[in-house]
Amino acid sequence: FRAPADMLKMARHRILSLALLTGVLSVCLAFSHASASDTWLYMHDDYGDYIGQGWEYFYYGSNTAFSIGGNHTQINASVADPQEPWNFTFSASPALTNGVYLGAAHGLTYFNPSIEIGGQGRSCGSYTTGDVEIVEIAFDTNNVPLSLWVKFDQSCTDTGNTVPALHGELRINAHPPIIINAPVTVSAVRGQNL
């Protein structure tokens, strides 16, 4: 059986289209495994919050010094802007892992996680309550933190009443997912270049 020239031409176009699509998908998959790190802090607060003072804060790692320290049980982070330094402490027993920690308070106990966020000379001290979500946390082989991605809400009260809160997200060397969508199929009209 000998195929007509048009059929051979169409088959070559399909093979070329498939090869092109495979190449594009390979490049997309390579980029999807890239691990660019992300470092920034964003905070805002409810009206009347003592810590945030009604301001919205945003710092980038490219123009502000960020640091992270601690161990599996307690993470200490700081954003060392000379005008507005901020300090963060998150603790959990037996260890901090990815997940949600509700009812965090000042001072770690076996049953309660701990949160303490302060800056510009302000701190809740023993009146700290809040919730923490650890999205990413990683340590090296010596138990030294390498990356942190945390979302938080903190209030200055221990009464359980609804009070204004500080809300925010801190990323230090975090690795957010890169999502790339590629077409599932490619359609072409006979004679169209791909």
PDB file of C-alpha atoms in Angstrom:
ATOM      1  CA  PHE A   1       0.000   0.000   0.000  1.00  0.00           C
ATOM      2  CA  ARG A   2       1.343   3.363  -0.963  1.00  0.00           C
ATOM      3  CA  ALA A   3       0.003   6.435   0.877  1.00  0.00           C
ATOM      4  CA  PRO A   4      -0.945   9.514  -1.131  1.00  0.00           C
ATOM      5  CA  ALA A   5       1.365  12.532  -0.824  1.00  0.00           C
ATOM      6  CA  ASP A   6      -1.265  14.497   1.158  1.00  0.00           C
ATOM      7  CA  MET A   7      -1.502  11.726   3.748  1.00  0.00           C
ATOM      8  CA  LEU A   8       2.289  11.595   4.110  1.00  0.00           C
ATOM      9  CA  LYS A   9       2.438  15.370   4.451  1.00  0.00           C
ATOM     10  CA  MET A  10      -0.312  15.279   7.114  1.00  0.00           C
ATOM     11  CA  ALA A  11       1.481  12.478   8.981  1.00  0.00           C
ATOM     12  CA  ARG A  12       4.729  14.496   8.960  1.00  0.00           C
ATOM     13  CA  HIS A  13       2.816  17.514  10.346  1.00  0.00           C
ATOM     14  CA  ARG A  14       1.320  15.346  13.097  1.00  0.00           C
ATOM     15  CA  ILE A  15       4.724  13.918  14.007  1.00  0.00           C
ATOM     16  CA  LEU A  16       6.240  17.410  13.977  1.00  0.00           C
ATOM     17  CA  SER A  17       3.337  18.724  16.102  1.00  0.00           C
ATOM     18  CA  LEU A  18       3.753  15.874  18.557  1.00  0.00           C
ATOM     19  CA  ALA A  19       7.515  16.446  18.767  1.00  0.00           C
ATOM     20  CA  LEU A  20       6.966  20.178  19.300  1.00  0.00           C
ATOM     21  CA  LEU A  21       4.353  19.548  21.995  1.00  0.00           C
ATOM     22  CA  THR A  22       6.625  17.017  23.708  1.00  0.00           C
ATOM     23  CA  GLY A  23       9.457  19.550  23.698  1.00  0.00           C
ATOM     24  CA  VAL A  24       7.234  22.288  25.120  1.00  0.00           C
ATOM     25  CA  LEU A  25       5.950  19.968  27.848  1.00  0.00           C
ATOM     26  CA  SER A  26       9.504  18.901  28.720  1.00  0.00           C
ATOM     27  CA  VAL A  27      10.538  22.537  29.124  1.00  0.00           C
ATOM     28  CA  CYS A  28       7.416  23.235  31.209  1.00  0.00           C
ATOM     29  CA  LEU A  29       8.119  20.253  33.453  1.00  0.00           C
ATOM     30  CA  ALA A  30      11.721  21.378  33.880  1.00  0.00           C
ATOM     31  CA  PHE A  31      10.512  24.816  34.984  1.00  0.00           C
ATOM     32  CA  SER A  32       7.896  23.307  37.281  1.00  0.00           C
ATOM     33  CA  HIS A  33      10.702  21.677  39.281  1.00  0.00           C
ATOM     34  CA  ALA A  34      12.619  24.937  39.629  1.00  0.00           C
ATOM     35  CA  SER A  35      13.024  25.994  43.216  1.00  0.00           C
ATOM     36  CA  ALA A  36      13.284  29.751  43.410  1.00  0.00           C
ATOM     37  CA  SER A  37      13.084  30.886  47.004  1.00  0.00           C
ATOM     38  CA  ASP A  38      10.724  33.556  48.235  1.00  0.00           C
ATOM     39  CA  THR A  39      11.469  35.954  51.120  1.00  0.00           C
ATOM     40  CA  TRP A  40       9.003  38.615  52.235  1.00  0.00           C
ATOM     41  CA  LEU A  41       6.738  39.742  55.076  1.00  0.00           C
ATOM     42  CA  TYR A  42       3.214  41.118  54.805  1.00  0.00           C
ATOM     43  CA  MET A  43       1.179  42.230  57.845  1.00  0.00           C
ATOM     44  CA  HIS A  44      -2.053  44.134  58.410  1.00  0.00           C
ATOM     45  CA  ASP A  45      -4.230  44.490  61.453  1.00  0.00           C
ATOM     46  CA  ASP A  46      -7.743  45.085  62.676  1.00  0.00           C
ATOM     47  CA  TYR A  47      -8.605  48.560  63.893  1.00  0.00           C
ATOM     48  CA  GLY A  48      -7.306  48.965  67.432  1.00  0.00           C
ATOM     49  CA  ASP A  49      -4.582  46.296  67.359  1.00  0.00           C
ATOM     50  CA  TYR A  50      -1.721  47.291  69.666  1.00  0.00           C
ATOM     51  CA  ILE A  51       1.109  45.690  67.694  1.00  0.00           C
ATOM     52  CA  GLY A  52       0.329  46.819  64.125  1.00  0.00           C
ATOM     53  CA  GLN A  53      -0.987  50.262  65.137  1.00  0.00           C
ATOM     54  CA  GLY A  54      -3.373  50.366  62.175  1.00  0.00           C
ATOM     55  CA  TRP A  55      -0.664  50.137  59.525  1.00  0.00           C
ATOM     56  CA  GLU A  56      -0.053  47.752  56.652  1.00  0.00           C
ATOM     57  CA  TYR A  57       3.510  46.424  56.341  1.00  0.00           C
ATOM     58  CA  PHE A  58       5.270  44.839  53.373  1.00  0.00           C
ATOM     59  CA  TYR A  59       8.980  43.989  53.223  1.00  0.00           C
ATOM     60  CA  TYR A  60      10.942  42.242  50.473  1.00  0.00           C
ATOM     61  CA  GLY A  61      14.041  40.142  51.011  1.00  0.00           C
ATOM     62  CA  SER A  62      15.833  42.171  48.337  1.00  0.00           C
ATOM     63  CA  ASN A  63      15.742  45.414  50.361  1.00  0.00           C
ATOM     64  CA  THR A  64      15.420  44.234  53.980  1.00  0.00           C
ATOM     65  CA  ALA A  65      17.508  41.847  56.097  1.00  0.00           C
ATOM     66  CA  PHE A  66      15.640  38.668  57.100  1.00  0.00           C
ATOM     67  CA  SER A  67      17.045  36.057  59.475  1.00  0.00           C
ATOM     68  CA  ILE A  68      15.914  32.715  60.837  1.00  0.00           C
ATOM     69  CA  GLY A  69      17.229  30.599  63.705  1.00  0.00           C
ATOM     70  CA  GLY A  70      16.171  28.136  66.351  1.00  0.00           C
ATOM     71  CA  ASN A  71      15.518  24.398  66.157  1.00  0.00           C
ATOM     72  CA  HIS A  72      12.717  21.836  65.611  1.00  0.00           C
ATOM     73  CA  THR A  73      10.826  23.057  68.679  1.00  0.00           C
ATOM     74  CA  GLN A  74      11.172  26.838  68.333  1.00  0.00           C
ATOM     75  CA  ILE A  75      11.731  29.107  65.343  1.00  0.00           C
ATOM     76  CA  ASN A  76      12.988  32.664  65.815  1.00  0.00           C
ATOM     77  CA  ALA A  77      12.804  34.978  62.829  1.00  0.00           C
ATOM     78  CA  SER A  78      13.466  38.661  62.390  1.00  0.00           C
ATOM     79  CA  VAL A  79      12.967  41.342  59.800  1.00  0.00           C
ATOM     80  CA  ALA A  80      15.673  43.876  60.530  1.00  0.00           C
ATOM     81  CA  ASP A  81      14.403  47.031  58.906  1.00  0.00           C
ATOM     82  CA  PRO A  82      16.257  49.840  60.754  1.00  0.00           C
ATOM     83  CA  GLN A  83      13.071  51.895  61.137  1.00  0.00           C
ATOM     84  CA  GLU A  84      10.672  49.047  61.933  1.00  0.00           C
ATOM     85  CA  PRO A  85      12.391  45.895  63.261  1.00  0.00           C
ATOM     86  CA  TRP A  86      10.092  42.891  63.793  1.00  0.00           C
ATOM     87  CA  ASN A  87      10.649  39.664  65.751  1.00  0.00           C
ATOM     88  CA  PHE A  88       8.745  36.394  65.476  1.00  0.00           C
ATOM     89  CA  THR A  89       8.786  33.298  67.670  1.00  0.00           C
ATOM     90  CA  PHE A  90       6.772  30.173  66.908  1.00  0.00           C
ATOM     91  CA  SER A  91       7.026  27.049  69.092  1.00  0.00           C
ATOM     92  CA  ALA A  92       5.366  23.651  69.369  1.00  0.00           C
ATOM     93  CA  SER A  93       6.043  20.465  71.265  1.00  0.00           C
ATOM     94  CA  PRO A  94       7.400  17.968  70.406  1.00  0.00           C
ATOM     95  CA  ALA A  95       8.346  19.744  67.121  1.00  0.00           C
ATOM     96  CA  LEU A  96       7.167  22.296  64.582  1.00  0.00           C
ATOM     97  CA  THR A  97       5.945  20.704  61.368  1.00  0.00           C
ATOM     98  CA  ASN A  98       3.676  21.754  58.514  1.00  0.00           C
ATOM     99  CA  GLY A  99       0.159  22.215  59.824  1.00  0.00           C
ATOM    100  CA  VAL A 100      -2.246  24.450  61.730  1.00  0.00           C
ATOM    101  CA  TYR A 101      -1.691  25.372  65.381  1.00  0.00           C
ATOM    102  CA  LEU A 102      -4.820  26.826  66.975  1.00  0.00           C
ATOM    103  CA  GLY A 103      -4.875  28.500  70.366  1.00  0.00           C
ATOM    104  CA  ALA A 104      -1.222  29.472  70.473  1.00  0.00           C
ATOM    105  CA  ALA A 105      -0.260  31.565  73.503  1.00  0.00           C
ATOM    106  CA  HIS A 106       2.761  33.192  75.110  1.00  0.00           C
ATOM    107  CA  GLY A 107       5.163  30.540  76.364  1.00  0.00           C
ATOM    108  CA  LEU A 108       5.287  26.980  75.106  1.00  0.00           C
ATOM    109  CA  THR A 109       3.660  24.201  77.106  1.00  0.00           C
ATOM    110  CA  TYR A 110       3.347  20.543  76.216  1.00  0.00           C
ATOM    111  CA  PHE A 111      -0.304  21.088  75.295  1.00  0.00           C
ATOM    112  CA  ASN A 112      -0.242  24.560  73.706  1.00  0.00           C
ATOM    113  CA  PRO A 113       1.862  25.980  70.883  1.00  0.00           C
ATOM    114  CA  SER A 114       3.430  29.399  71.342  1.00  0.00           C
ATOM    115  CA  ILE A 115       3.337  32.604  69.290  1.00  0.00           C
ATOM    116  CA  GLU A 116       5.044  35.915  69.942  1.00  0.00           C
ATOM    117  CA  ILE A 117       5.216  38.704  67.378  1.00  0.00           C
ATOM    118  CA  GLY A 118       6.499  42.126  68.273  1.00  0.00           C
ATOM    119  CA  GLY A 119       8.202  45.121  66.817  1.00  0.00           C
ATOM    120  CA  GLN A 120       8.876  48.811  67.151  1.00  0.00           C
ATOM    121  CA  GLY A 121       9.115  48.349  70.907  1.00  0.00           C
ATOM    122  CA  ARG A 122       5.664  46.732  71.178  1.00  0.00           C
ATOM    123  CA  SER A 123       4.872  43.204  72.376  1.00  0.00           C
ATOM    124  CA  CYS A 124       1.845  41.438  73.836  1.00  0.00           C
ATOM    125  CA  GLY A 125       3.969  39.633  76.423  1.00  0.00           C
ATOM    126  CA  SER A 126       1.987  37.166  78.499  1.00  0.00           C
ATOM    127  CA  TYR A 127      -1.278  38.387  76.910  1.00  0.00           C
ATOM    128  CA  THR A 128      -0.531  36.800  73.535  1.00  0.00           C
ATOM    129  CA  THR A 129      -3.045  34.506  71.830  1.00  0.00           C
ATOM    130  CA  GLY A 130      -3.307  33.452  68.208  1.00  0.00           C
ATOM    131  CA  ASP A 131      -3.311  30.881  65.461  1.00  0.00           C
ATOM    132  CA  VAL A 132      -0.417  29.765  63.278  1.00  0.00           C
ATOM    133  CA  GLU A 133      -0.284  27.834  60.012  1.00  0.00           C
ATOM    134  CA  ILE A 134       3.105  26.457  59.032  1.00  0.00           C
ATOM    135  CA  VAL A 135       2.956  26.006  55.257  1.00  0.00           C
ATOM    136  CA  GLU A 136       6.643  25.109  54.876  1.00  0.00           C
ATOM    137  CA  ILE A 137       9.457  24.483  57.305  1.00  0.00           C
ATOM    138  CA  ALA A 138      12.787  22.816  56.587  1.00  0.00           C
ATOM    139  CA  PHE A 139      15.904  22.067  58.617  1.00  0.00           C
ATOM    140  CA  ASP A 140      19.432  21.015  57.765  1.00  0.00           C
ATOM    141  CA  THR A 141      21.060  17.909  59.221  1.00  0.00           C
ATOM    142  CA  ASN A 142      22.167  19.892  62.297  1.00  0.00           C
ATOM    143  CA  ASN A 143      18.589  20.920  63.184  1.00  0.00           C
ATOM    144  CA  VAL A 144      19.146  24.497  61.943  1.00  0.00           C
ATOM    145  CA  PRO A 145      16.133  26.019  60.139  1.00  0.00           C
ATOM    146  CA  LEU A 146      16.664  26.652  56.432  1.00  0.00           C
ATOM    147  CA  SER A 147      13.235  27.900  55.361  1.00  0.00           C
ATOM    148  CA  LEU A 148       9.952  29.034  56.848  1.00  0.00           C
ATOM    149  CA  TRP A 149       6.559  29.921  55.385  1.00  0.00           C
ATOM    150  CA  VAL A 150       4.033  30.804  58.059  1.00  0.00           C
ATOM    151  CA  LYS A 151       0.622  32.497  58.175  1.00  0.00           C
ATOM    152  CA  PHE A 152      -0.466  33.949  61.501  1.00  0.00           C
ATOM    153  CA  ASP A 153      -3.085  35.829  63.507  1.00  0.00           C
ATOM    154  CA  GLN A 154      -2.140  37.282  66.900  1.00  0.00           C
ATOM    155  CA  SER A 155      -4.147  39.198  69.505  1.00  0.00           C
ATOM    156  CA  CYS A 156      -3.014  40.871  72.704  1.00  0.00           C
ATOM    157  CA  THR A 157      -5.407  39.248  75.170  1.00  0.00           C
ATOM    158  CA  ASP A 158      -5.737  36.197  77.368  1.00  0.00           C
ATOM    159  CA  THR A 159      -9.407  36.681  78.199  1.00  0.00           C
ATOM    160  CA  GLY A 160     -10.781  34.847  75.170  1.00  0.00           C
ATOM    161  CA  ASN A 161     -12.782  37.928  74.122  1.00  0.00           C
ATOM    162  CA  THR A 162     -12.751  39.028  70.505  1.00  0.00           C
ATOM    163  CA  VAL A 163     -10.133  41.745  70.186  1.00  0.00           C
ATOM    164  CA  PRO A 164      -8.321  43.357  67.267  1.00  0.00           C
ATOM    165  CA  ALA A 165      -5.669  41.121  65.761  1.00  0.00           C
ATOM    166  CA  LEU A 166      -2.500  41.322  63.706  1.00  0.00           C
ATOM    167  CA  HIS A 167      -2.658  39.145  60.570  1.00  0.00           C
ATOM    168  CA  GLY A 168       0.205  38.255  58.296  1.00  0.00           C
ATOM    169  CA  GLU A 169       2.366  35.962  56.272  1.00  0.00           C
ATOM    170  CA  LEU A 170       6.126  35.507  56.573  1.00  0.00           C
ATOM    171  CA  ARG A 171       8.282  33.688  54.025  1.00  0.00           C
ATOM    172  CA  ILE A 172      11.997  33.165  54.486  1.00  0.00           C
ATOM    173  CA  ASN A 173      13.669  31.106  51.745  1.00  0.00           C
ATOM    174  CA  ALA A 174      10.230  29.564  51.080  1.00  0.00           C
ATOM    175  CA  HIS A 175       9.515  27.526  47.962  1.00  0.00           C
ATOM    176  CA  PRO A 176       5.999  28.276  46.705  1.00  0.00           C
ATOM    177  CA  PRO A 177       4.734  25.954  43.988  1.00  0.00           C
ATOM    178  CA  ILE A 178       5.137  27.011  40.380  1.00  0.00           C
ATOM    179  CA  ILE A 179       2.024  26.119  38.414  1.00  0.00           C
ATOM    180  CA  ILE A 180       2.291  25.935  34.643  1.00  0.00           C
ATOM    181  CA  ASN A 181      -0.593  24.913  32.431  1.00  0.00           C
ATOM    182  CA  ALA A 182       0.182  23.486  29.004  1.00  0.00           C
ATOM    183  CA  PRO A 183      -2.367  22.747  26.292  1.00  0.00           C
ATOM    184  CA  VAL A 184      -3.639  19.181  26.255  1.00  0.00           C
ATOM    185  CA  THR A 185      -4.061  19.130  22.472  1.00  0.00           C
ATOM    186  CA  VAL A 186      -2.887  21.196  19.551  1.00  0.00           C
ATOM    187  CA  SER A 187      -5.138  21.655  16.535  1.00  0.00           C
ATOM    188  CA  ALA A 188      -3.912  22.652  13.120  1.00  0.00           C
ATOM    189  CA  VAL A 189      -5.447  23.212   9.728  1.00  0.00           C
ATOM    190  CA  ARG A 190      -3.831  21.476   6.769  1.00  0.00           C
ATOM    191  CA  GLY A 191      -0.964  23.606   5.545  1.00  0.00           C
ATOM    192  CA  GLN A 192      -0.677  25.594   8.790  1.00  0.00           C
ATOM    193  CA  ASN A 193       2.817  25.945  10.225  1.00  0.00           C
ATOM    194  CA  LEU A 194       3.247  24.953  13.858  1.00  0.00           C
TER     195      LEU A 194
END
